[in-house]
Amino acid sequence: MSLDDLRQSLDRIDNEVMALLAQRANIILQVADFKKEHGGPVYDPAREDAIIARLSNLNPGPLPTEAVERIYRTILEEMRNFEAIVHDAS
Ligand SMILES: O=C(O)C(=O)C[C@]1(C(=O)O)C=C[C@@H](O)C=C1
C-alpha cells in the first residue's frame, strides 16, 4: 500500500471523527439547555473521570491508555468550555 493510500485511509477516519465530534457537540447544546432550565454546574469532574475510566477500559490498543486519556481529557475540556459558553449566553 502506498503512503497516499494510507493517508486516504486516515482522511476517511478523520472525517468520521469530525462528524462524531459535531454530533457530540450538538448533544452538549442540549445538556447546556437542560442545566440552564433545571440547574446544576456545567463542570462535573466525577462524570468526566467516569467517562475517562470507562473509555480506558474499552481501549482495544494499540494506542497506549495514557494517550487515550490525554486525548479524551482534551475533548472533554473543549466540550465543557463550549457548554459553558452556550450556558452563559442563553
Ligand atoms: O454530563 C454532563 O453533565 C455534561 O455536562 C457533559 C460533559 C461531557 O462532555 O460529557 C461535559 C461537562 C461536564 O464536566 C461533564 C460531562
mmCIF file of C-alpha atoms and ligand atoms in Angstrom:
data_model
loop_
_atom_site.group_PDB
_atom_site.id
_atom_site.type_symbol
_atom_site.label_atom_id
_atom_site.label_comp_id
_atom_site.label_asym_id
_atom_site.label_seq_id
_atom_site.Cartn_x
_atom_site.Cartn_y
_atom_site.Cartn_z
ATOM 1 C CA MET A 1 0.000 0.000 0.000
ATOM 2 C CA SER A 2 1.353 3.498 -0.890
ATOM 3 C CA LEU A 3 1.668 6.433 1.521
ATOM 4 C CA ASP A 4 -1.115 8.167 -0.423
ATOM 5 C CA ASP A 5 -3.403 5.182 0.129
ATOM 6 C CA LEU A 6 -2.584 5.139 3.831
ATOM 7 C CA ARG A 7 -3.245 8.879 4.067
ATOM 8 C CA GLN A 8 -6.560 8.454 2.295
ATOM 9 C CA SER A 9 -7.500 5.868 4.924
ATOM 10 C CA LEU A 10 -6.521 8.328 7.665
ATOM 11 C CA ASP A 11 -8.515 11.116 5.987
ATOM 12 C CA ARG A 12 -11.623 8.935 5.882
ATOM 13 C CA ILE A 13 -11.269 8.117 9.577
ATOM 14 C CA ASP A 14 -10.660 11.795 10.419
ATOM 15 C CA ASN A 15 -13.878 12.664 8.558
ATOM 16 C CA GLU A 16 -15.760 10.219 10.759
ATOM 17 C CA VAL A 17 -14.120 11.539 13.951
ATOM 18 C CA MET A 18 -15.074 15.095 12.892
ATOM 19 C CA ALA A 19 -18.690 14.113 12.265
ATOM 20 C CA LEU A 20 -18.852 12.368 15.644
ATOM 21 C CA LEU A 21 -17.367 15.386 17.443
ATOM 22 C CA ALA A 22 -20.017 17.593 15.830
ATOM 23 C CA GLN A 23 -22.685 15.079 16.867
ATOM 24 C CA ARG A 24 -21.311 15.141 20.430
ATOM 25 C CA ALA A 25 -21.250 18.951 20.472
ATOM 26 C CA ASN A 26 -24.894 19.017 19.362
ATOM 27 C CA ILE A 27 -25.811 16.896 22.397
ATOM 28 C CA ILE A 28 -23.771 19.305 24.546
ATOM 29 C CA LEU A 29 -26.076 22.104 23.310
ATOM 30 C CA GLN A 30 -28.989 20.123 24.737
ATOM 31 C CA VAL A 31 -27.121 19.437 28.011
ATOM 32 C CA ALA A 32 -26.436 23.184 28.363
ATOM 33 C CA ASP A 33 -30.148 23.936 27.834
ATOM 34 C CA PHE A 34 -31.123 21.242 30.323
ATOM 35 C CA LYS A 35 -28.777 22.582 33.013
ATOM 36 C CA LYS A 36 -29.934 26.130 32.342
ATOM 37 C CA GLU A 37 -33.526 25.048 32.919
ATOM 38 C CA HIS A 38 -33.020 22.587 35.793
ATOM 39 C CA GLY A 39 -29.840 23.945 37.394
ATOM 40 C CA GLY A 40 -26.576 22.193 38.129
ATOM 41 C CA PRO A 41 -22.980 23.117 37.393
ATOM 42 C CA VAL A 42 -21.550 22.812 33.899
ATOM 43 C CA TYR A 43 -18.382 21.185 35.252
ATOM 44 C CA ASP A 44 -18.925 17.714 36.679
ATOM 45 C CA PRO A 45 -15.458 16.284 37.398
ATOM 46 C CA ALA A 46 -16.817 12.959 38.712
ATOM 47 C CA ARG A 47 -18.698 12.405 35.446
ATOM 48 C CA GLU A 48 -15.590 13.278 33.433
ATOM 49 C CA ASP A 49 -13.498 10.837 35.488
ATOM 50 C CA ALA A 50 -16.115 8.126 34.926
ATOM 51 C CA ILE A 51 -16.033 8.735 31.154
ATOM 52 C CA ILE A 52 -12.235 8.505 31.118
ATOM 53 C CA ALA A 53 -12.249 5.339 33.228
ATOM 54 C CA ARG A 54 -14.883 3.706 31.016
ATOM 55 C CA LEU A 55 -13.001 4.523 27.827
ATOM 56 C CA SER A 56 -9.666 3.416 29.295
ATOM 57 C CA ASN A 57 -11.222 0.019 29.979
ATOM 58 C CA LEU A 58 -12.608 -0.088 26.436
ATOM 59 C CA ASN A 59 -9.282 0.750 24.782
ATOM 60 C CA PRO A 60 -8.529 -2.133 22.385
ATOM 61 C CA GLY A 61 -4.979 -0.857 21.671
ATOM 62 C CA PRO A 62 -2.527 -0.363 20.103
ATOM 63 C CA LEU A 63 -2.708 3.260 21.341
ATOM 64 C CA PRO A 64 -1.480 3.400 24.975
ATOM 65 C CA THR A 65 -4.234 4.023 27.525
ATOM 66 C CA GLU A 66 -2.363 7.122 28.774
ATOM 67 C CA ALA A 67 -2.644 8.581 25.257
ATOM 68 C CA VAL A 68 -6.367 7.794 25.096
ATOM 69 C CA GLU A 69 -6.800 9.516 28.450
ATOM 70 C CA ARG A 70 -4.933 12.634 27.303
ATOM 71 C CA ILE A 71 -6.936 12.815 24.072
ATOM 72 C CA TYR A 72 -10.213 12.420 25.934
ATOM 73 C CA ARG A 73 -9.305 14.899 28.663
ATOM 74 C CA THR A 74 -8.752 17.461 25.890
ATOM 75 C CA ILE A 75 -12.038 16.586 24.195
ATOM 76 C CA LEU A 76 -13.921 16.869 27.493
ATOM 77 C CA GLU A 77 -12.240 20.170 28.327
ATOM 78 C CA GLU A 78 -13.270 21.638 24.968
ATOM 79 C CA MET A 79 -16.818 20.263 25.313
ATOM 80 C CA ARG A 80 -17.034 21.779 28.805
ATOM 81 C CA ASN A 81 -15.765 25.159 27.559
ATOM 82 C CA PHE A 82 -18.296 25.058 24.731
ATOM 83 C CA GLU A 83 -21.071 24.071 27.150
ATOM 84 C CA ALA A 84 -20.147 26.982 29.463
ATOM 85 C CA ILE A 85 -20.291 29.483 26.591
ATOM 86 C CA VAL A 86 -23.691 28.215 25.466
ATOM 87 C CA HIS A 87 -24.959 28.026 29.054
ATOM 88 C CA ASP A 88 -23.888 31.587 29.866
ATOM 89 C CA ALA A 89 -25.186 33.011 26.579
ATOM 90 C CA SER A 90 -28.691 31.542 26.832
HETATM 91 O O1 LIG B 1 -22.623 15.070 31.618
HETATM 92 C C1 LIG B 1 -22.616 16.289 31.843
HETATM 93 O O2 LIG B 1 -23.095 16.778 32.892
HETATM 94 C C2 LIG B 1 -22.064 17.215 30.865
HETATM 95 O O3 LIG B 1 -22.127 18.410 31.071
HETATM 96 C C3 LIG B 1 -21.381 16.674 29.653
HETATM 97 C C4 LIG B 1 -19.865 16.619 29.833
HETATM 98 C C5 LIG B 1 -19.328 15.834 28.596
HETATM 99 O O4 LIG B 1 -18.742 16.437 27.712
HETATM 100 O O5 LIG B 1 -19.552 14.610 28.573
HETATM 101 C C6 LIG B 1 -19.320 18.000 29.850
HETATM 102 C C7 LIG B 1 -19.022 18.651 31.018
HETATM 103 C C8 LIG B 1 -19.050 18.004 32.330
HETATM 104 O O6 LIG B 1 -17.937 18.364 33.088
HETATM 105 C C9 LIG B 1 -19.213 16.543 32.233
HETATM 106 C C10 LIG B 1 -19.521 15.905 31.075
#
